[in-house]
Amino acid sequence: MKKIKRILAVVGVILLVGLYLSTLVFALIGSPDAMNWFKASIVATVIVPALLWAYTMIYRLLKNHYSAKDEK
């Protein structure tokens, strides 16, 4: 479980850093899409960790469910 959590955490960090960097680049070059990237970064700052937490919770519940079913 710890290995999966670490992998998911690294994936989440890579996604967020990529969004932040793209937002910065688009803002520096004066792109008209810079504000949209900024909004996407703000939303992703909340959504990505929440989705990763939900994924680990579902994985833990399914793992316990199937292991309990196998014991019976």
PDB file of N, CA and C in Angstrom, residues 20-31 34:
ATOM      1  N   TYR A  20       1.491  24.238 -13.062  1.00  0.00           N
ATOM      2  CA  TYR A  20       2.025  25.516 -12.597  1.00  0.00           C
ATOM      3  C   TYR A  20       3.049  26.067 -13.581  1.00  0.00           C
ATOM      4  N   LEU A  21       3.912  25.215 -14.098  1.00  0.00           N
ATOM      5  CA  LEU A  21       4.917  25.669 -15.060  1.00  0.00           C
ATOM      6  C   LEU A  21       4.276  26.148 -16.361  1.00  0.00           C
ATOM      7  N   SER A  22       3.281  25.410 -16.829  1.00  0.00           N
ATOM      8  CA  SER A  22       2.613  25.841 -18.060  1.00  0.00           C
ATOM      9  C   SER A  22       1.888  27.168 -17.842  1.00  0.00           C
ATOM     10  N   THR A  23       1.306  27.356 -16.684  1.00  0.00           N
ATOM     11  CA  THR A  23       0.657  28.627 -16.374  1.00  0.00           C
ATOM     12  C   THR A  23       1.675  29.764 -16.392  1.00  0.00           C
ATOM     13  N   LEU A  24       2.811  29.535 -15.784  1.00  0.00           N
ATOM     14  CA  LEU A  24       3.855  30.558 -15.752  1.00  0.00           C
ATOM     15  C   LEU A  24       4.370  30.868 -17.152  1.00  0.00           C
ATOM     16  N   VAL A  25       4.613  29.844 -17.940  1.00  0.00           N
ATOM     17  CA  VAL A  25       5.125  30.059 -19.300  1.00  0.00           C
ATOM     18  C   VAL A  25       4.123  30.841 -20.139  1.00  0.00           C
ATOM     19  N   PHE A  26       2.854  30.437 -20.089  1.00  0.00           N
ATOM     20  CA  PHE A  26       1.846  31.144 -20.871  1.00  0.00           C
ATOM     21  C   PHE A  26       1.662  32.581 -20.399  1.00  0.00           C
ATOM     22  N   ALA A  27       1.810  32.820 -19.110  1.00  0.00           N
ATOM     23  CA  ALA A  27       1.700  34.191 -18.606  1.00  0.00           C
ATOM     24  C   ALA A  27       2.887  35.035 -19.069  1.00  0.00           C
ATOM     25  N   LEU A  28       4.069  34.441 -19.072  1.00  0.00           N
ATOM     26  CA  LEU A  28       5.265  35.192 -19.471  1.00  0.00           C
ATOM     27  C   LEU A  28       5.290  35.509 -20.959  1.00  0.00           C
ATOM     28  N   ILE A  29       4.740  34.632 -21.784  1.00  0.00           N
ATOM     29  CA  ILE A  29       4.754  34.904 -23.219  1.00  0.00           C
ATOM     30  C   ILE A  29       3.562  35.748 -23.648  1.00  0.00           C
ATOM     31  N   GLY A  30       2.681  36.032 -22.723  1.00  0.00           N
ATOM     32  CA  GLY A  30       1.550  36.916 -23.024  1.00  0.00           C
ATOM     33  C   GLY A  30       0.435  36.244 -23.794  1.00  0.00           C
ATOM     34  N   SER A  31       0.259  34.979 -23.590  1.00  0.00           N
ATOM     35  CA  SER A  31      -0.779  34.230 -24.288  1.00  0.00           C
ATOM     36  C   SER A  31      -2.162  34.619 -23.765  1.00  0.00           C
ATOM     37  N   ALA A  34      -3.578  32.406 -20.874  1.00  0.00           N
ATOM     38  CA  ALA A  34      -2.910  32.380 -19.571  1.00  0.00           C
ATOM     39  C   ALA A  34      -3.912  32.353 -18.416  1.00  0.00           C
TER      40      ALA A  34
END
